[in-house]
Amino acid sequence: MWADTSNYPNKPGSLFLGHDGEKELGLMTERHAITIAGAGAGKGTCVIIPNLLRWRSSVLVIDPKGEAAEATAQARKDVGKVFVLDPFESANVDAEFKASYNPLDELDPQSLTIREDIEAVADGIVMRADPQAAHWDEGAQSIISGLIAYILVEAPRERRSLILMQQILSDDKMLSEALHQMSTMDACGGLCREAFNAADAKEGEYFVSNARKNTRWLASQGMANVLRSSSFKLAELKTGVASVFLVLPANYLGQHGRFLRLFVRCGIEAMSRKIDGGGLRGTQCLFFLDEFFSLGYIDEIAKASGLMRGYGLQLWPILQDLGQLVTLYGREGSETFFGNADLHQFFGNTDKFTLEYMSAMTGATTIEEVGAAPDAPINAPTPSILGGVMSQSSDKSIRGMGAVWGGVSGALSQLSAAADQADYQNKMNEYQQRMATVGRPRVQIEEMAQLVQRKNDVVADNMFCITHGADRLLVKPLPYFRELVTPAEAKKRGLATQKASGGNRPLAALFAFISGFAALLALVGILTSIEGTATGNPLGAIIVCSVVSYLCYRGWKKFRPPKV
């Protein structure tokens, strides 16, 4: 059932998986990956950080605790530029890595794609969690898009930002003046006029209210600090090698989840643009999307995830359970996402829905796997040849012994037959139990839970991985703070420890032999002395042998190799 791990060596450019006890494992692919891991199972320490330390191309990382930035920023600096956007200064990183980014800085009002570029930014701001509210979300996005277009056309370049957009939207007087001007503006593909029409419609009040709700997070001083100006361009993910970390503590996800959504949406847009020379493909870029559920539904991911490979973009969303993905994208959308991912990774799972899926993905047991039924024993009686010969003797006593032997032999034969029958019955019971599993998952839910749960370690015991939609791997996690020590290396280290501690196996063996031999001589001396057959001075011999035995014992303890 389990695939051969020798087909999955970890190479440069691979997605790092873990190890099999002998070597690191990896998956070479340009398609997406998805991880579903329970809380506290080690997704940061076993998936995100180890991959960041091995991946040599661009990355965009959602880093809720700032741990990935703290652990890898210095190492990533050796690969390319590092930018840490940390509105609430949660991550302990050097000042050189702290960055800011204004999404409007890369927008050109004269561009042929300015309408699409603005709508991508607005889509990143409007959280879409409920399909039933799509109409109100579209209205809010229209208002926000129009205001962004208005700022790009009317505001001085140094004031163009989402912070200014939120200030206008939240002030009735400023919004009224802006909408009045926008009513006659055709710039940016007509977005300004469309925003005026949306605000002036019967539901306009609700559209404006929804737009304000989706932009309230921009009033935060921390957000203003990282969004008012730019110290880099997201295009660097594609044109060079860059590492972008988005740090947002988990307790702020509800209030400021749109900050993460905005950068993911803008990052996808940046990766989809052509580079100089007209090509679509630049530097390969991996998006680690921890807390994926907090991003809400992103239409671009749902509809175009299969095309992203052509941009050089790989998505690696991370969720706590399968239900989160289904809630966001529905069953069909979830299946599409799995279909576009070459790696499905599970560990630390406890919820029934996810475990049922994992169990089902091990495949159904077949009759061929059960094997043939056991052969029934042949219970024909085995005659006693010796008893038969003895019964033909002319000696009456021998004939009697033959009769006894024949009885004993018959009893033994019956006991043997009974034992064979009992063994057959046990094998048949086992066979019937195996037959009952035909058509059922090879690994039952309870077994799967035991395989991937976290027991006595800081991380889960195993990872269940499905690669290329077919191969199933059971992988050992390898946290970034541990070194993989193979059995061969452990043996070498054990020998080195022996040498360092003065261990000497041959000398220890010699001392052990002399000690044992001397002890034996002392014992012989004691016995002969008791029996009165000793000659000379047995007491002296006993004392000498005992002393020699003790000294050699001390020598053995000193030179014996330590336990490994």
Tab-separated table of C-alpha atoms in Angstrom, residues 96-389:
chain	number	residue	atom	x	y	z
A	96	GLU	CA	16.955	45.806	7.844
A	97	PHE	CA	14.196	43.270	7.132
A	98	LYS	CA	11.226	45.432	8.177
A	99	ALA	CA	9.305	46.721	5.178
A	100	SER	CA	6.219	48.563	3.966
A	101	TYR	CA	4.180	48.337	0.781
A	102	ASN	CA	1.591	50.622	-0.802
A	103	PRO	CA	-0.479	48.636	-3.354
A	104	LEU	CA	-1.329	51.838	-5.252
A	105	ASP	CA	2.325	52.641	-5.992
A	106	GLU	CA	2.478	50.039	-8.747
A	107	LEU	CA	-0.746	51.210	-10.443
A	108	ASP	CA	-0.461	53.393	-13.562
A	109	PRO	CA	-3.676	55.322	-14.418
A	110	GLN	CA	-2.626	55.285	-18.088
A	111	SER	CA	-2.114	51.520	-18.259
A	112	LEU	CA	-4.287	49.465	-20.600
A	113	THR	CA	-5.032	47.144	-17.665
A	114	ILE	CA	-5.665	49.821	-15.029
A	115	ARG	CA	-9.296	48.797	-14.537
A	116	GLU	CA	-8.325	45.151	-13.933
A	117	ASP	CA	-5.409	46.181	-11.686
A	118	ILE	CA	-7.655	48.335	-9.489
A	119	GLU	CA	-10.322	45.643	-9.262
A	120	ALA	CA	-7.697	43.120	-8.125
A	121	VAL	CA	-6.752	45.425	-5.222
A	122	ALA	CA	-10.421	46.011	-4.334
A	123	ASP	CA	-11.109	42.262	-4.476
A	124	GLY	CA	-8.298	41.810	-1.985
A	125	ILE	CA	-10.001	44.193	0.430
A	126	VAL	CA	-13.561	42.835	0.274
A	127	MET	CA	-13.844	39.648	2.342
A	128	ARG	CA	-16.117	37.123	0.641
A	129	ALA	CA	-17.222	34.539	3.170
A	130	ASP	CA	-20.911	34.067	2.300
A	131	PRO	CA	-22.002	33.293	-1.301
A	132	GLN	CA	-25.486	34.540	-0.383
A	133	ALA	CA	-24.017	38.015	0.142
A	134	ALA	CA	-22.327	38.204	-3.278
A	135	HIS	CA	-24.577	41.082	-4.467
A	136	TRP	CA	-23.646	43.271	-1.487
A	137	ASP	CA	-19.977	42.366	-1.818
A	138	GLU	CA	-19.998	43.334	-5.498
A	139	GLY	CA	-21.576	46.672	-4.612
A	140	ALA	CA	-18.947	47.319	-1.927
A	141	GLN	CA	-16.155	46.393	-4.336
A	142	SER	CA	-17.558	48.797	-6.918
A	143	ILE	CA	-17.494	51.672	-4.411
A	144	ILE	CA	-13.927	50.870	-3.324
A	145	SER	CA	-12.695	50.467	-6.919
A	146	GLY	CA	-14.161	53.829	-7.872
A	147	LEU	CA	-12.549	55.606	-4.923
A	148	ILE	CA	-9.144	54.072	-5.727
A	149	ALA	CA	-9.483	55.283	-9.322
A	150	TYR	CA	-10.514	58.746	-8.069
A	151	ILE	CA	-7.423	58.959	-5.811
A	152	LEU	CA	-5.089	57.855	-8.620
A	153	VAL	CA	-6.420	60.621	-10.864
A	154	GLU	CA	-6.996	63.482	-8.414
A	155	ALA	CA	-4.644	63.063	-5.431
A	156	PRO	CA	-0.952	64.093	-5.415
A	157	ARG	CA	1.311	61.090	-5.873
A	158	GLU	CA	2.674	61.240	-2.328
A	159	ARG	CA	-0.860	61.012	-0.882
A	160	ARG	CA	-2.129	58.117	-2.995
A	161	SER	CA	-2.816	55.221	-0.655
A	162	LEU	CA	-5.517	52.944	0.696
A	163	ILE	CA	-5.324	54.920	3.927
A	164	LEU	CA	-6.604	58.021	2.107
A	165	MET	CA	-9.304	55.929	0.418
A	166	GLN	CA	-10.560	54.743	3.825
A	167	GLN	CA	-10.541	58.292	5.204
A	168	ILE	CA	-12.699	59.537	2.333
A	169	LEU	CA	-15.066	56.580	2.600
A	170	SER	CA	-15.564	56.974	6.348
A	171	ASP	CA	-16.367	60.714	6.196
A	172	ASP	CA	-19.842	61.548	4.837
A	173	LYS	CA	-18.852	65.021	3.632
A	174	MET	CA	-15.644	63.922	1.933
A	175	LEU	CA	-17.438	60.961	0.334
A	176	SER	CA	-20.262	63.157	-0.963
A	177	GLU	CA	-17.792	65.580	-2.563
A	178	ALA	CA	-15.796	62.766	-4.102
A	179	LEU	CA	-18.899	61.039	-5.527
A	180	HIS	CA	-20.050	64.331	-7.035
A	181	GLN	CA	-16.779	64.623	-8.951
A	182	MET	CA	-16.780	60.934	-9.851
A	183	SER	CA	-20.199	61.198	-11.502
A	184	THR	CA	-18.620	62.777	-14.595
A	185	MET	CA	-15.247	60.981	-14.608
A	186	ASP	CA	-14.520	58.337	-17.257
A	187	ALA	CA	-10.926	57.603	-16.206
A	188	CYS	CA	-9.666	54.135	-15.281
A	189	GLY	CA	-12.146	52.300	-17.482
A	190	GLY	CA	-15.182	54.084	-16.071
A	191	LEU	CA	-14.749	52.817	-12.497
A	192	CYS	CA	-15.440	56.254	-10.985
A	193	ARG	CA	-18.800	56.622	-12.755
A	194	GLU	CA	-19.780	53.041	-11.843
A	195	ALA	CA	-19.028	53.752	-8.176
A	196	PHE	CA	-21.249	56.856	-8.287
A	197	ASN	CA	-24.073	54.830	-9.852
A	198	ALA	CA	-23.715	52.105	-7.206
A	199	ALA	CA	-23.841	54.662	-4.371
A	200	ASP	CA	-26.818	56.394	-6.014
A	201	ALA	CA	-28.785	53.162	-6.533
A	202	LYS	CA	-31.666	52.026	-4.312
A	203	GLU	CA	-29.302	49.754	-2.371
A	204	GLY	CA	-26.539	52.384	-2.387
A	205	GLU	CA	-26.694	52.958	1.331
A	206	TYR	CA	-26.060	49.252	1.954
A	207	PHE	CA	-23.220	49.158	-0.590
A	208	VAL	CA	-21.506	52.080	1.139
A	209	SER	CA	-22.063	50.510	4.558
A	210	ASN	CA	-20.507	47.229	3.391
A	211	ALA	CA	-17.571	49.086	1.822
A	212	ARG	CA	-16.953	50.872	5.122
A	213	LYS	CA	-17.066	47.575	7.027
A	214	ASN	CA	-14.496	46.039	4.682
A	215	THR	CA	-12.107	49.006	4.979
A	216	ARG	CA	-12.399	49.776	8.713
A	217	TRP	CA	-9.196	47.827	9.387
A	218	LEU	CA	-7.245	50.423	7.384
A	219	ALA	CA	-7.840	52.978	10.161
A	220	SER	CA	-5.391	51.082	12.388
A	221	GLN	CA	-2.153	52.981	12.974
A	222	GLY	CA	-0.174	49.762	12.595
A	223	MET	CA	-1.712	49.149	9.175
A	224	ALA	CA	-1.093	52.737	8.127
A	225	ASN	CA	2.602	52.331	8.978
A	226	VAL	CA	3.074	49.410	6.570
A	227	LEU	CA	0.644	50.469	3.804
A	228	ARG	CA	1.253	54.219	3.332
A	229	SER	CA	4.513	53.873	1.387
A	230	SER	CA	6.592	51.205	-0.382
A	231	SER	CA	10.086	49.946	0.363
A	232	PHE	CA	9.836	47.260	-2.347
A	233	LYS	CA	7.675	46.034	-5.218
A	234	LEU	CA	5.710	42.801	-5.259
A	235	ALA	CA	6.939	42.395	-8.832
A	236	GLU	CA	10.310	41.460	-7.310
A	237	LEU	CA	8.823	38.072	-6.458
A	238	LYS	CA	8.878	37.367	-10.179
A	239	THR	CA	11.708	39.497	-11.526
A	240	GLY	CA	14.242	38.565	-8.834
A	241	VAL	CA	14.414	36.386	-5.737
A	242	ALA	CA	12.456	37.859	-2.837
A	243	SER	CA	10.993	36.639	0.445
A	244	VAL	CA	7.889	38.455	1.702
A	245	PHE	CA	6.633	37.654	5.213
A	246	LEU	CA	3.188	38.790	6.341
A	247	VAL	CA	3.094	38.800	10.138
A	248	LEU	CA	-0.285	39.066	11.841
A	249	PRO	CA	-0.919	37.572	15.303
A	250	ALA	CA	-3.779	35.072	15.479
A	251	ASN	CA	-5.802	37.297	17.830
A	252	TYR	CA	-5.986	39.929	15.065
A	253	LEU	CA	-7.079	37.600	12.264
A	254	GLY	CA	-10.748	38.436	12.750
A	255	GLN	CA	-10.166	42.201	12.611
A	256	HIS	CA	-7.354	42.351	10.089
A	257	GLY	CA	-7.607	39.177	8.002
A	258	ARG	CA	-8.165	41.422	4.978
A	259	PHE	CA	-4.539	42.564	5.295
A	260	LEU	CA	-3.438	39.018	4.453
A	261	ARG	CA	-6.091	38.632	1.765
A	262	LEU	CA	-4.996	41.903	0.139
A	263	PHE	CA	-1.384	40.790	-0.202
A	264	VAL	CA	-2.272	37.313	-1.453
A	265	ARG	CA	-4.554	38.808	-4.096
A	266	CYS	CA	-1.984	41.431	-5.103
A	267	GLY	CA	0.744	38.794	-5.098
A	268	ILE	CA	-1.233	36.586	-7.483
A	269	GLU	CA	-1.797	39.606	-9.719
A	270	ALA	CA	1.923	40.470	-9.671
A	271	MET	CA	2.864	36.891	-10.615
A	272	SER	CA	0.373	36.868	-13.509
A	273	ARG	CA	1.833	39.965	-15.192
A	274	LYS	CA	4.281	39.663	-18.053
A	275	ILE	CA	7.935	40.370	-17.414
A	276	ASP	CA	10.216	42.454	-19.608
A	277	GLY	CA	10.424	40.708	-22.926
A	278	GLY	CA	6.784	39.674	-22.897
A	279	GLY	CA	7.119	36.312	-21.151
A	280	LEU	CA	4.742	35.120	-18.439
A	281	ARG	CA	7.249	33.022	-16.540
A	282	GLY	CA	9.907	34.534	-14.292
A	283	THR	CA	11.291	33.341	-10.963
A	284	GLN	CA	9.415	30.406	-9.450
A	285	CYS	CA	7.476	31.581	-6.396
A	286	LEU	CA	5.935	29.550	-3.563
A	287	PHE	CA	3.045	31.016	-1.527
A	288	PHE	CA	2.837	29.526	1.981
A	289	LEU	CA	-0.740	30.327	2.958
A	290	ASP	CA	-1.026	29.464	6.639
A	291	GLU	CA	-4.430	30.290	8.179
A	292	PHE	CA	-5.859	29.918	4.667
A	293	PHE	CA	-9.405	29.928	6.019
A	294	SER	CA	-8.977	33.507	7.280
A	295	LEU	CA	-8.506	34.745	3.673
A	296	GLY	CA	-12.116	34.009	2.748
A	297	TYR	CA	-13.161	32.944	-0.742
A	298	ILE	CA	-10.813	34.202	-3.483
A	299	ASP	CA	-12.314	33.825	-6.930
A	300	GLU	CA	-8.931	33.886	-8.641
A	301	ILE	CA	-7.822	30.823	-6.672
A	302	ALA	CA	-11.069	28.974	-7.355
A	303	LYS	CA	-11.110	29.584	-11.098
A	304	ALA	CA	-7.509	30.005	-12.192
A	305	SER	CA	-5.438	27.798	-9.871
A	306	GLY	CA	-4.779	25.441	-12.767
A	307	LEU	CA	-3.273	28.279	-14.832
A	308	MET	CA	-0.884	29.547	-12.151
A	309	ARG	CA	1.762	26.980	-13.026
A	310	GLY	CA	2.291	28.910	-16.254
A	311	TYR	CA	3.131	32.021	-14.199
A	312	GLY	CA	5.672	30.126	-12.090
A	313	LEU	CA	3.354	30.339	-9.058
A	314	GLN	CA	2.784	27.496	-6.603
A	315	LEU	CA	0.212	27.775	-3.826
A	316	TRP	CA	0.600	25.845	-0.581
A	317	PRO	CA	-2.502	26.539	1.546
A	318	ILE	CA	-2.544	25.209	5.103
A	319	LEU	CA	-5.803	24.482	6.944
A	320	GLN	CA	-6.770	22.855	10.238
A	321	ASP	CA	-9.382	20.507	8.796
A	322	LEU	CA	-10.990	19.550	5.516
A	323	GLY	CA	-14.270	21.175	6.550
A	324	GLN	CA	-12.651	24.629	6.321
A	325	LEU	CA	-11.837	24.121	2.642
A	326	VAL	CA	-15.320	22.789	1.879
A	327	THR	CA	-16.902	25.734	3.700
A	328	LEU	CA	-14.961	28.218	1.555
A	329	TYR	CA	-15.027	26.568	-1.858
A	330	GLY	CA	-17.748	23.908	-1.654
A	331	ARG	CA	-17.260	20.222	-2.426
A	332	GLU	CA	-16.710	20.726	-6.156
A	333	GLY	CA	-14.274	23.589	-5.566
A	334	SER	CA	-12.397	21.518	-2.993
A	335	GLU	CA	-12.099	18.601	-5.406
A	336	THR	CA	-10.802	20.970	-8.080
A	337	PHE	CA	-8.197	22.277	-5.677
A	338	PHE	CA	-7.074	18.764	-4.749
A	339	GLY	CA	-6.978	17.930	-8.443
A	340	ASN	CA	-4.548	20.784	-9.103
A	341	ALA	CA	-2.264	19.827	-6.202
A	342	ASP	CA	0.473	17.187	-6.472
A	343	LEU	CA	0.870	16.972	-2.704
A	344	HIS	CA	-1.936	16.324	-0.197
A	345	GLN	CA	-0.393	16.293	3.272
A	346	PHE	CA	-2.168	15.358	6.518
A	347	PHE	CA	-0.971	15.122	10.129
A	348	GLY	CA	-2.210	15.785	13.642
A	349	ASN	CA	-5.805	15.339	12.463
A	350	THR	CA	-8.568	14.575	14.951
A	351	ASP	CA	-11.855	15.547	13.297
A	352	LYS	CA	-13.965	12.734	11.858
A	353	PHE	CA	-14.606	14.339	8.448
A	354	THR	CA	-10.891	14.685	7.656
A	355	LEU	CA	-10.016	11.241	9.034
A	356	GLU	CA	-12.773	9.627	6.946
A	357	TYR	CA	-11.325	11.236	3.812
A	358	MET	CA	-7.795	10.123	4.706
A	359	SER	CA	-8.967	6.582	5.405
A	360	ALA	CA	-10.839	6.433	2.095
A	361	MET	CA	-7.739	7.661	0.237
A	362	THR	CA	-5.772	4.578	1.339
A	363	GLY	CA	-7.889	2.602	-1.139
A	364	ALA	CA	-10.130	-0.422	-0.706
A	365	THR	CA	-8.839	-3.838	0.310
A	366	THR	CA	-9.031	-6.394	-2.543
A	367	ILE	CA	-9.520	-10.182	-2.523
A	368	GLU	CA	-6.014	-10.568	-3.922
A	369	GLU	CA	-4.606	-8.790	-0.855
A	370	VAL	CA	-6.492	-11.175	1.452
A	371	GLY	CA	-4.987	-14.220	-0.243
A	372	ALA	CA	-6.217	-17.827	-0.421
A	373	ALA	CA	-8.047	-19.656	2.341
A	374	PRO	CA	-5.925	-21.962	4.532
A	375	ASP	CA	-5.765	-25.659	3.605
A	376	ALA	CA	-7.738	-28.027	5.844
A	377	PRO	CA	-5.605	-30.576	7.778
A	378	ILE	CA	-5.551	-34.259	6.738
A	379	ASN	CA	-6.821	-36.161	9.775
A	380	ALA	CA	-6.032	-39.718	8.629
A	381	PRO	CA	-4.728	-41.799	11.592
A	382	THR	CA	-1.009	-42.504	11.551
A	383	PRO	CA	-0.281	-46.167	12.469
A	384	SER	CA	2.521	-46.884	14.881
A	385	ILE	CA	5.120	-48.951	12.987
A	386	LEU	CA	7.067	-49.766	16.141
A	387	GLY	CA	3.889	-50.850	17.935
A	388	GLY	CA	2.962	-53.102	15.015
A	389	VAL	CA	6.364	-54.790	14.993
